[in-house]
Amino acid sequence: MSQNSLSSILNQNKLIGDNFTDWKRNLLIVLSFEKHKYVLEKDCPPVPKENASSMKSMIFDNWVNSNEIARCCMMASMNNVLQKQHEGYLNARDIMHNVEDMFGSQSHKPGIPIKDHMLIVIGYLVEAQSHGSEIDADTHMEMIFESLSKEFIPFRTIFNLSGKNMSLRS
């Protein structure tokens, strides 16, 4: 699958505010496929000292490169107003935290049957895979949990504590 095919997902679904949940799901698909999603989860490693091993330098350089790619994907997939608000951010993770603070409450709405919500989310994942995206089971579950409303926090806690290996087929 070409990089342009996945990037088109973000181009077609630019963040405008009320579509945050869809935008984030699509962004995670693209970053996961491109192997850059980890910068949203892990801090930047320390700047290596001049006499640091080549491995430490390589880890740092890879993180900086992945962060820039993730940051650019995020910025390019926002409307102009949001781009302007975030142009001073150098870290993709900081952008995500700020956007989540602004729009993050748009997940599964209480009162909507969970079955209907799950069918929509699974449909998006199937669509991404039909475009050639390879999304691992952990990312599937993370995307689903991220889309659920706060009333499902106890379920997620129990799921994580149980250590069960589940997939969408379970």
Short mmCIF file of N, CA and C in Angstrom, two decimals:
data_model
loop_
_atom_site.label_atom_id
_atom_site.label_comp_id
_atom_site.label_asym_id
_atom_site.label_seq_id
_atom_site.Cartn_x
_atom_site.Cartn_y
_atom_site.Cartn_z
N MET A 1 0.85 -1.18 0.00
CA MET A 1 0.00 0.00 0.00
C MET A 1 0.89 1.23 0.00
N SER A 2 0.53 2.21 -0.77
CA SER A 2 1.35 3.41 -0.85
C SER A 2 1.02 4.36 0.30
N GLN A 3 2.00 5.19 0.58
CA GLN A 3 1.84 6.18 1.64
C GLN A 3 0.73 7.16 1.26
N ASN A 4 0.60 7.46 -0.03
CA ASN A 4 -0.42 8.41 -0.48
C ASN A 4 -1.83 7.88 -0.23
N SER A 5 -2.03 6.56 -0.34
CA SER A 5 -3.36 5.99 -0.10
C SER A 5 -3.81 6.24 1.32
N LEU A 6 -2.91 6.01 2.27
CA LEU A 6 -3.28 6.25 3.67
C LEU A 6 -3.39 7.73 3.97
N SER A 7 -2.49 8.52 3.41
CA SER A 7 -2.55 9.96 3.65
C SER A 7 -3.85 10.55 3.14
N SER A 8 -4.42 9.94 2.10
CA SER A 8 -5.69 10.45 1.57
C SER A 8 -6.80 10.30 2.60
N ILE A 9 -6.69 9.31 3.49
CA ILE A 9 -7.69 9.16 4.56
C ILE A 9 -7.72 10.44 5.40
N LEU A 10 -6.53 10.97 5.73
CA LEU A 10 -6.47 12.19 6.54
C LEU A 10 -6.92 13.41 5.75
N ASN A 11 -6.56 13.45 4.47
CA ASN A 11 -6.98 14.58 3.64
C ASN A 11 -8.49 14.65 3.50
N GLN A 12 -9.13 13.52 3.43
CA GLN A 12 -10.59 13.47 3.27
C GLN A 12 -11.31 13.73 4.58
N ASN A 13 -10.62 13.62 5.70
CA ASN A 13 -11.25 13.75 7.02
C ASN A 13 -10.50 14.74 7.89
N LYS A 14 -10.33 15.95 7.41
CA LYS A 14 -9.61 16.97 8.18
C LYS A 14 -10.36 17.28 9.47
N LEU A 15 -9.59 17.51 10.52
CA LEU A 15 -10.18 17.87 11.81
C LEU A 15 -10.78 19.26 11.72
N ILE A 16 -12.07 19.33 12.00
CA ILE A 16 -12.75 20.63 12.02
C ILE A 16 -13.37 20.90 13.38
N GLY A 17 -13.26 19.93 14.27
CA GLY A 17 -13.78 20.10 15.62
C GLY A 17 -14.76 19.02 15.99
N ASP A 18 -15.90 19.01 15.32
CA ASP A 18 -16.94 18.06 15.70
C ASP A 18 -16.69 16.64 15.19
N ASN A 19 -15.63 16.44 14.45
CA ASN A 19 -15.30 15.11 13.93
C ASN A 19 -14.03 14.54 14.59
N PHE A 20 -13.76 14.98 15.81
CA PHE A 20 -12.52 14.60 16.48
C PHE A 20 -12.34 13.09 16.58
N THR A 21 -13.37 12.36 16.98
CA THR A 21 -13.24 10.92 17.17
C THR A 21 -12.85 10.23 15.86
N ASP A 22 -13.49 10.60 14.77
CA ASP A 22 -13.15 10.02 13.46
C ASP A 22 -11.73 10.42 13.05
N TRP A 23 -11.39 11.69 13.25
CA TRP A 23 -10.06 12.18 12.88
C TRP A 23 -8.98 11.43 13.65
N LYS A 24 -9.17 11.29 14.94
CA LYS A 24 -8.17 10.62 15.75
C LYS A 24 -8.01 9.16 15.34
N ARG A 25 -9.12 8.48 15.10
CA ARG A 25 -9.06 7.09 14.67
C ARG A 25 -8.28 6.97 13.35
N ASN A 26 -8.57 7.85 12.40
CA ASN A 26 -7.86 7.82 11.12
C ASN A 26 -6.38 8.16 11.29
N LEU A 27 -6.08 9.13 12.14
CA LEU A 27 -4.69 9.48 12.39
C LEU A 27 -3.94 8.30 12.99
N LEU A 28 -4.54 7.62 13.96
CA LEU A 28 -3.89 6.46 14.58
C LEU A 28 -3.67 5.34 13.56
N ILE A 29 -4.58 5.17 12.64
CA ILE A 29 -4.41 4.17 11.59
C ILE A 29 -3.18 4.51 10.75
N VAL A 30 -3.10 5.74 10.30
CA VAL A 30 -1.99 6.16 9.44
C VAL A 30 -0.66 6.08 10.20
N LEU A 31 -0.62 6.64 11.40
CA LEU A 31 0.63 6.62 12.16
C LEU A 31 1.04 5.20 12.54
N SER A 32 0.08 4.35 12.82
CA SER A 32 0.39 2.96 13.14
C SER A 32 0.98 2.25 11.93
N PHE A 33 0.38 2.43 10.78
CA PHE A 33 0.87 1.82 9.55
C PHE A 33 2.28 2.30 9.22
N GLU A 34 2.52 3.58 9.43
CA GLU A 34 3.82 4.17 9.11
C GLU A 34 4.85 3.98 10.23
N LYS A 35 4.45 3.34 11.32
CA LYS A 35 5.33 3.05 12.47
C LYS A 35 5.81 4.31 13.19
N HIS A 36 4.92 5.30 13.30
CA HIS A 36 5.26 6.55 14.00
C HIS A 36 4.34 6.83 15.18
N LYS A 37 3.40 5.94 15.45
CA LYS A 37 2.42 6.18 16.51
C LYS A 37 3.07 6.27 17.89
N TYR A 38 4.20 5.63 18.06
CA TYR A 38 4.83 5.57 19.38
C TYR A 38 5.17 6.95 19.94
N VAL A 39 5.36 7.97 19.08
CA VAL A 39 5.70 9.30 19.59
C VAL A 39 4.53 9.94 20.33
N LEU A 40 3.32 9.42 20.11
CA LEU A 40 2.16 9.92 20.85
C LEU A 40 2.09 9.30 22.23
N GLU A 41 2.86 8.23 22.44
CA GLU A 41 2.79 7.48 23.69
C GLU A 41 4.05 7.60 24.54
N LYS A 42 5.18 7.87 23.92
CA LYS A 42 6.46 7.88 24.63
C LYS A 42 7.10 9.26 24.56
N ASP A 43 7.76 9.61 25.66
CA ASP A 43 8.50 10.87 25.70
C ASP A 43 9.72 10.80 24.81
N CYS A 44 10.17 11.97 24.42
CA CYS A 44 11.40 12.05 23.64
C CYS A 44 12.56 11.56 24.49
N PRO A 45 13.40 10.70 23.93
CA PRO A 45 14.57 10.28 24.71
C PRO A 45 15.50 11.48 24.93
N PRO A 46 16.36 11.41 25.94
CA PRO A 46 17.25 12.53 26.20
C PRO A 46 18.20 12.77 25.02
N VAL A 47 18.56 14.03 24.85
CA VAL A 47 19.52 14.37 23.79
C VAL A 47 20.84 13.67 24.12
N PRO A 48 21.36 12.89 23.18
CA PRO A 48 22.60 12.16 23.47
C PRO A 48 23.79 13.11 23.62
N LYS A 49 24.68 12.74 24.51
CA LYS A 49 25.91 13.52 24.70
C LYS A 49 26.83 13.26 23.51
N GLU A 50 27.82 14.10 23.37
CA GLU A 50 28.73 13.97 22.23
C GLU A 50 29.40 12.60 22.18
N ASN A 51 29.71 12.03 23.33
CA ASN A 51 30.40 10.75 23.36
C ASN A 51 29.43 9.57 23.52
N ALA A 52 28.14 9.80 23.27
CA ALA A 52 27.13 8.75 23.43
C ALA A 52 27.30 7.69 22.34
N SER A 53 26.80 6.51 22.65
CA SER A 53 26.89 5.41 21.67
C SER A 53 26.04 5.74 20.44
N SER A 54 26.40 5.11 19.35
CA SER A 54 25.66 5.34 18.12
C SER A 54 24.21 4.86 18.27
N MET A 55 23.98 3.87 19.11
CA MET A 55 22.61 3.37 19.34
C MET A 55 21.76 4.44 20.00
N LYS A 56 22.28 5.12 21.02
CA LYS A 56 21.53 6.19 21.68
C LYS A 56 21.24 7.33 20.71
N SER A 57 22.22 7.65 19.89
CA SER A 57 22.03 8.71 18.89
C SER A 57 20.98 8.31 17.87
N MET A 58 21.01 7.05 17.46
CA MET A 58 20.05 6.56 16.47
C MET A 58 18.63 6.56 17.05
N ILE A 59 18.48 6.14 18.30
CA ILE A 59 17.17 6.13 18.95
C ILE A 59 16.61 7.55 19.02
N PHE A 60 17.45 8.48 19.43
CA PHE A 60 17.03 9.88 19.52
C PHE A 60 16.65 10.41 18.14
N ASP A 61 17.51 10.20 17.14
CA ASP A 61 17.26 10.70 15.79
C ASP A 61 15.97 10.11 15.21
N ASN A 62 15.75 8.81 15.45
CA ASN A 62 14.52 8.17 14.96
C ASN A 62 13.29 8.77 15.60
N TRP A 63 13.36 9.03 16.92
CA TRP A 63 12.22 9.62 17.60
C TRP A 63 11.93 11.03 17.04
N VAL A 64 12.99 11.82 16.87
CA VAL A 64 12.81 13.18 16.34
C VAL A 64 12.19 13.13 14.94
N ASN A 65 12.66 12.20 14.10
CA ASN A 65 12.13 12.06 12.75
C ASN A 65 10.66 11.62 12.79
N SER A 66 10.35 10.62 13.61
CA SER A 66 8.97 10.14 13.72
C SER A 66 8.05 11.22 14.28
N ASN A 67 8.54 11.98 15.24
CA ASN A 67 7.75 13.07 15.81
C ASN A 67 7.42 14.10 14.74
N GLU A 68 8.39 14.45 13.91
CA GLU A 68 8.16 15.44 12.87
C GLU A 68 7.14 14.93 11.85
N ILE A 69 7.25 13.67 11.49
CA ILE A 69 6.29 13.09 10.54
C ILE A 69 4.88 13.09 11.16
N ALA A 70 4.77 12.65 12.41
CA ALA A 70 3.47 12.62 13.08
C ALA A 70 2.91 14.04 13.22
N ARG A 71 3.76 14.97 13.59
CA ARG A 71 3.35 16.36 13.75
C ARG A 71 2.84 16.93 12.42
N CYS A 72 3.55 16.66 11.35
CA CYS A 72 3.14 17.15 10.03
C CYS A 72 1.83 16.50 9.58
N CYS A 73 1.67 15.20 9.83
CA CYS A 73 0.40 14.53 9.50
C CYS A 73 -0.75 15.19 10.25
N MET A 74 -0.53 15.48 11.51
CA MET A 74 -1.57 16.09 12.32
C MET A 74 -1.90 17.49 11.82
N MET A 75 -0.88 18.29 11.58
CA MET A 75 -1.10 19.66 11.14
C MET A 75 -1.76 19.71 9.76
N ALA A 76 -1.31 18.85 8.86
CA ALA A 76 -1.87 18.84 7.50
C ALA A 76 -3.32 18.36 7.49
N SER A 77 -3.73 17.63 8.53
CA SER A 77 -5.09 17.09 8.55
C SER A 77 -6.01 17.90 9.47
N MET A 78 -5.65 19.16 9.71
CA MET A 78 -6.50 20.07 10.50
C MET A 78 -6.97 21.21 9.61
N ASN A 79 -8.07 21.83 10.00
CA ASN A 79 -8.48 23.02 9.27
C ASN A 79 -7.51 24.16 9.59
N ASN A 80 -7.59 25.24 8.84
CA ASN A 80 -6.63 26.34 8.96
C ASN A 80 -6.61 26.98 10.35
N VAL A 81 -7.76 27.09 10.97
CA VAL A 81 -7.83 27.71 12.30
C VAL A 81 -7.06 26.86 13.31
N LEU A 82 -7.28 25.55 13.29
CA LEU A 82 -6.58 24.66 14.21
C LEU A 82 -5.09 24.60 13.90
N GLN A 83 -4.74 24.66 12.63
CA GLN A 83 -3.32 24.69 12.27
C GLN A 83 -2.65 25.92 12.89
N LYS A 84 -3.29 27.04 12.78
CA LYS A 84 -2.74 28.29 13.32
C LYS A 84 -2.57 28.18 14.84
N GLN A 85 -3.55 27.56 15.51
CA GLN A 85 -3.49 27.41 16.97
C GLN A 85 -2.34 26.51 17.40
N HIS A 86 -1.95 25.58 16.55
CA HIS A 86 -0.96 24.57 16.94
C HIS A 86 0.39 24.73 16.23
N GLU A 87 0.57 25.78 15.46
CA GLU A 87 1.81 25.89 14.71
C GLU A 87 3.05 26.07 15.59
N GLY A 88 2.89 26.52 16.80
CA GLY A 88 4.03 26.66 17.71
C GLY A 88 4.40 25.39 18.46
N TYR A 89 3.58 24.36 18.36
CA TYR A 89 3.84 23.10 19.03
C TYR A 89 4.89 22.31 18.25
N LEU A 90 5.91 21.84 18.95
CA LEU A 90 6.97 21.07 18.30
C LEU A 90 6.82 19.57 18.52
N ASN A 91 5.93 19.19 19.43
CA ASN A 91 5.80 17.80 19.81
C ASN A 91 4.40 17.31 19.45
N ALA A 92 4.33 16.21 18.68
CA ALA A 92 3.04 15.66 18.25
C ALA A 92 2.18 15.27 19.45
N ARG A 93 2.81 14.77 20.48
CA ARG A 93 2.08 14.35 21.68
C ARG A 93 1.41 15.55 22.34
N ASP A 94 2.09 16.69 22.37
CA ASP A 94 1.50 17.90 22.95
C ASP A 94 0.31 18.38 22.13
N ILE A 95 0.42 18.27 20.81
CA ILE A 95 -0.70 18.64 19.94
C ILE A 95 -1.89 17.74 20.26
N MET A 96 -1.65 16.44 20.35
CA MET A 96 -2.74 15.50 20.63
C MET A 96 -3.39 15.81 21.97
N HIS A 97 -2.59 16.07 23.00
CA HIS A 97 -3.17 16.40 24.31
C HIS A 97 -4.04 17.65 24.23
N ASN A 98 -3.58 18.65 23.51
CA ASN A 98 -4.34 19.89 23.40
C ASN A 98 -5.64 19.67 22.63
N VAL A 99 -5.57 18.94 21.53
CA VAL A 99 -6.77 18.67 20.73
C VAL A 99 -7.74 17.80 21.53
N GLU A 100 -7.22 16.84 22.28
CA GLU A 100 -8.10 16.01 23.13
C GLU A 100 -8.79 16.87 24.18
N ASP A 101 -8.05 17.84 24.75
CA ASP A 101 -8.67 18.73 25.72
C ASP A 101 -9.79 19.55 25.09
N MET A 102 -9.57 19.95 23.83
CA MET A 102 -10.56 20.77 23.14
C MET A 102 -11.79 19.97 22.71
N PHE A 103 -11.58 18.77 22.17
CA PHE A 103 -12.66 18.03 21.53
C PHE A 103 -12.86 16.61 22.03
N GLY A 104 -12.08 16.17 22.98
CA GLY A 104 -12.05 14.77 23.37
C GLY A 104 -13.32 14.19 23.94
N SER A 105 -14.27 14.97 24.28
CA SER A 105 -15.50 14.44 24.88
C SER A 105 -16.49 13.96 23.82
N GLN A 106 -16.05 13.84 22.58
CA GLN A 106 -16.96 13.48 21.50
C GLN A 106 -16.98 11.99 21.21
N SER A 107 -16.67 11.19 22.18
CA SER A 107 -16.65 9.75 21.97
C SER A 107 -18.07 9.20 22.00
N HIS A 108 -18.18 7.94 22.25
CA HIS A 108 -19.48 7.27 22.33
C HIS A 108 -20.41 8.06 23.25
N LYS A 109 -21.56 8.37 22.75
CA LYS A 109 -22.52 9.16 23.51
C LYS A 109 -23.37 8.25 24.39
N PRO A 110 -23.47 8.56 25.68
CA PRO A 110 -24.34 7.76 26.55
C PRO A 110 -25.75 7.71 25.97
N GLY A 111 -26.36 6.56 26.08
CA GLY A 111 -27.72 6.41 25.56
C GLY A 111 -27.76 5.77 24.19
N ILE A 112 -26.66 5.85 23.44
CA ILE A 112 -26.58 5.18 22.15
C ILE A 112 -26.18 3.74 22.43
N PRO A 113 -26.92 2.78 21.91
CA PRO A 113 -26.58 1.39 22.18
C PRO A 113 -25.13 1.07 21.80
N ILE A 114 -24.43 0.41 22.69
CA ILE A 114 -23.02 0.10 22.47
C ILE A 114 -22.86 -0.77 21.23
N LYS A 115 -23.84 -1.64 20.98
CA LYS A 115 -23.77 -2.49 19.79
C LYS A 115 -23.70 -1.64 18.52
N ASP A 116 -24.54 -0.61 18.43
CA ASP A 116 -24.53 0.28 17.27
C ASP A 116 -23.19 1.00 17.15
N HIS A 117 -22.69 1.47 18.27
CA HIS A 117 -21.40 2.16 18.27
C HIS A 117 -20.28 1.22 17.80
N MET A 118 -20.28 0.01 18.33
CA MET A 118 -19.24 -0.97 17.96
C MET A 118 -19.31 -1.31 16.48
N LEU A 119 -20.49 -1.43 15.93
CA LEU A 119 -20.62 -1.72 14.50
C LEU A 119 -20.02 -0.60 13.66
N ILE A 120 -20.20 0.63 14.09
CA ILE A 120 -19.62 1.76 13.37
C ILE A 120 -18.09 1.70 13.44
N VAL A 121 -17.55 1.50 14.64
CA VAL A 121 -16.09 1.45 14.82
C VAL A 121 -15.50 0.29 14.03
N ILE A 122 -16.10 -0.88 14.11
CA ILE A 122 -15.60 -2.04 13.38
C ILE A 122 -15.65 -1.76 11.88
N GLY A 123 -16.70 -1.09 11.43
CA GLY A 123 -16.80 -0.71 10.01
C GLY A 123 -15.63 0.15 9.58
N TYR A 124 -15.24 1.10 10.42
CA TYR A 124 -14.09 1.95 10.09
C TYR A 124 -12.80 1.13 10.03
N LEU A 125 -12.64 0.20 10.96
CA LEU A 125 -11.44 -0.62 10.96
C LEU A 125 -11.39 -1.53 9.73
N VAL A 126 -12.51 -2.09 9.36
CA VAL A 126 -12.58 -2.93 8.16
C VAL A 126 -12.26 -2.10 6.92
N GLU A 127 -12.78 -0.88 6.87
CA GLU A 127 -12.49 0.00 5.73
C GLU A 127 -11.00 0.29 5.64
N ALA A 128 -10.38 0.57 6.77
CA ALA A 128 -8.94 0.84 6.76
C ALA A 128 -8.16 -0.38 6.28
N GLN A 129 -8.57 -1.56 6.72
CA GLN A 129 -7.88 -2.78 6.30
C GLN A 129 -8.13 -3.06 4.82
N SER A 130 -9.29 -2.68 4.31
CA SER A 130 -9.56 -2.89 2.89
C SER A 130 -8.69 -1.99 2.03
N HIS A 131 -8.18 -0.91 2.61
CA HIS A 131 -7.25 -0.03 1.92
C HIS A 131 -5.81 -0.49 2.09
N GLY A 132 -5.62 -1.66 2.71
CA GLY A 132 -4.29 -2.24 2.85
C GLY A 132 -3.60 -1.97 4.16
N SER A 133 -4.26 -1.31 5.08
CA SER A 133 -3.66 -1.01 6.38
C SER A 133 -3.58 -2.29 7.20
N GLU A 134 -2.45 -2.48 7.86
CA GLU A 134 -2.29 -3.62 8.76
C GLU A 134 -2.28 -3.09 10.19
N ILE A 135 -3.38 -3.30 10.89
CA ILE A 135 -3.54 -2.79 12.24
C ILE A 135 -3.54 -3.96 13.20
N ASP A 136 -2.63 -3.94 14.15
CA ASP A 136 -2.54 -5.07 15.08
C ASP A 136 -3.69 -5.06 16.07
N ALA A 137 -3.87 -6.18 16.75
CA ALA A 137 -4.99 -6.37 17.67
C ALA A 137 -4.97 -5.35 18.82
N ASP A 138 -3.77 -5.05 19.34
CA ASP A 138 -3.68 -4.08 20.43
C ASP A 138 -4.18 -2.71 19.99
N THR A 139 -3.83 -2.32 18.77
CA THR A 139 -4.28 -1.03 18.25
C THR A 139 -5.79 -1.05 18.03
N HIS A 140 -6.34 -2.17 17.55
CA HIS A 140 -7.80 -2.31 17.42
C HIS A 140 -8.47 -2.01 18.75
N MET A 141 -8.00 -2.69 19.80
CA MET A 141 -8.63 -2.54 21.11
C MET A 141 -8.45 -1.11 21.64
N GLU A 142 -7.27 -0.54 21.43
CA GLU A 142 -7.03 0.83 21.90
C GLU A 142 -7.97 1.81 21.21
N MET A 143 -8.16 1.64 19.91
CA MET A 143 -9.06 2.53 19.17
C MET A 143 -10.49 2.40 19.68
N ILE A 144 -10.90 1.19 19.96
CA ILE A 144 -12.25 0.97 20.47
C ILE A 144 -12.40 1.60 21.85
N PHE A 145 -11.45 1.34 22.74
CA PHE A 145 -11.54 1.91 24.08
C PHE A 145 -11.52 3.44 24.03
N GLU A 146 -10.73 4.02 23.14
CA GLU A 146 -10.66 5.48 23.04
C GLU A 146 -11.99 6.06 22.58
N SER A 147 -12.77 5.29 21.84
CA SER A 147 -14.02 5.82 21.31
C SER A 147 -15.19 5.69 22.29
N LEU A 148 -15.00 4.95 23.38
CA LEU A 148 -16.08 4.74 24.33
C LEU A 148 -16.23 5.91 25.30
N SER A 149 -17.45 6.13 25.75
CA SER A 149 -17.70 7.21 26.70
C SER A 149 -17.13 6.85 28.07
N LYS A 150 -17.10 7.83 28.95
CA LYS A 150 -16.50 7.65 30.27
C LYS A 150 -17.22 6.61 31.12
N GLU A 151 -18.47 6.33 30.80
CA GLU A 151 -19.19 5.32 31.59
C GLU A 151 -18.59 3.92 31.42
N PHE A 152 -17.70 3.75 30.44
CA PHE A 152 -17.06 2.46 30.21
C PHE A 152 -15.66 2.35 30.83
N ILE A 153 -15.25 3.35 31.60
CA ILE A 153 -13.94 3.29 32.26
C ILE A 153 -13.84 2.05 33.16
N PRO A 154 -14.86 1.72 33.96
CA PRO A 154 -14.74 0.50 34.77
C PRO A 154 -14.53 -0.77 33.92
N PHE A 155 -15.21 -0.85 32.79
CA PHE A 155 -15.04 -2.00 31.90
C PHE A 155 -13.60 -2.08 31.41
N ARG A 156 -13.06 -0.95 30.99
CA ARG A 156 -11.68 -0.94 30.49
C ARG A 156 -10.70 -1.33 31.60
N THR A 157 -10.94 -0.86 32.80
CA THR A 157 -10.08 -1.21 33.93
C THR A 157 -10.10 -2.71 34.19
N ILE A 158 -11.29 -3.27 34.22
CA ILE A 158 -11.41 -4.71 34.45
C ILE A 158 -10.74 -5.48 33.32
N PHE A 159 -10.94 -5.04 32.10
CA PHE A 159 -10.32 -5.69 30.94
C PHE A 159 -8.79 -5.67 31.08
N ASN A 160 -8.24 -4.50 31.41
CA ASN A 160 -6.78 -4.39 31.52
C ASN A 160 -6.24 -5.21 32.68
N LEU A 161 -6.95 -5.24 33.79
CA LEU A 161 -6.49 -5.99 34.96
C LEU A 161 -6.60 -7.49 34.75
N SER A 162 -7.55 -7.91 33.95
CA SER A 162 -7.74 -9.34 33.74
C SER A 162 -6.64 -9.93 32.87
N GLY A 163 -6.00 -9.10 32.07
CA GLY A 163 -4.90 -9.57 31.22
C GLY A 163 -5.35 -10.53 30.12
N LYS A 164 -6.62 -10.50 29.82
CA LYS A 164 -7.13 -11.39 28.78
C LYS A 164 -6.71 -10.90 27.41
N ASN A 165 -6.43 -11.83 26.54
CA ASN A 165 -6.14 -11.50 25.16
C ASN A 165 -7.44 -11.59 24.38
N MET A 166 -7.96 -10.44 23.99
CA MET A 166 -9.21 -10.42 23.24
C MET A 166 -8.98 -9.69 21.93
N SER A 167 -9.80 -10.02 20.97
CA SER A 167 -9.78 -9.31 19.70
C SER A 167 -11.22 -8.98 19.35
N LEU A 168 -11.40 -8.35 18.22
CA LEU A 168 -12.76 -8.02 17.81
C LEU A 168 -13.57 -9.26 17.50
N ARG A 169 -12.90 -10.36 17.28
CA ARG A 169 -13.59 -11.61 16.98
C ARG A 169 -14.06 -12.31 18.26
N SER A 170 -13.54 -11.88 19.43
CA SER A 170 -13.88 -12.53 20.71
C SER A 170 -15.29 -12.21 21.13
#
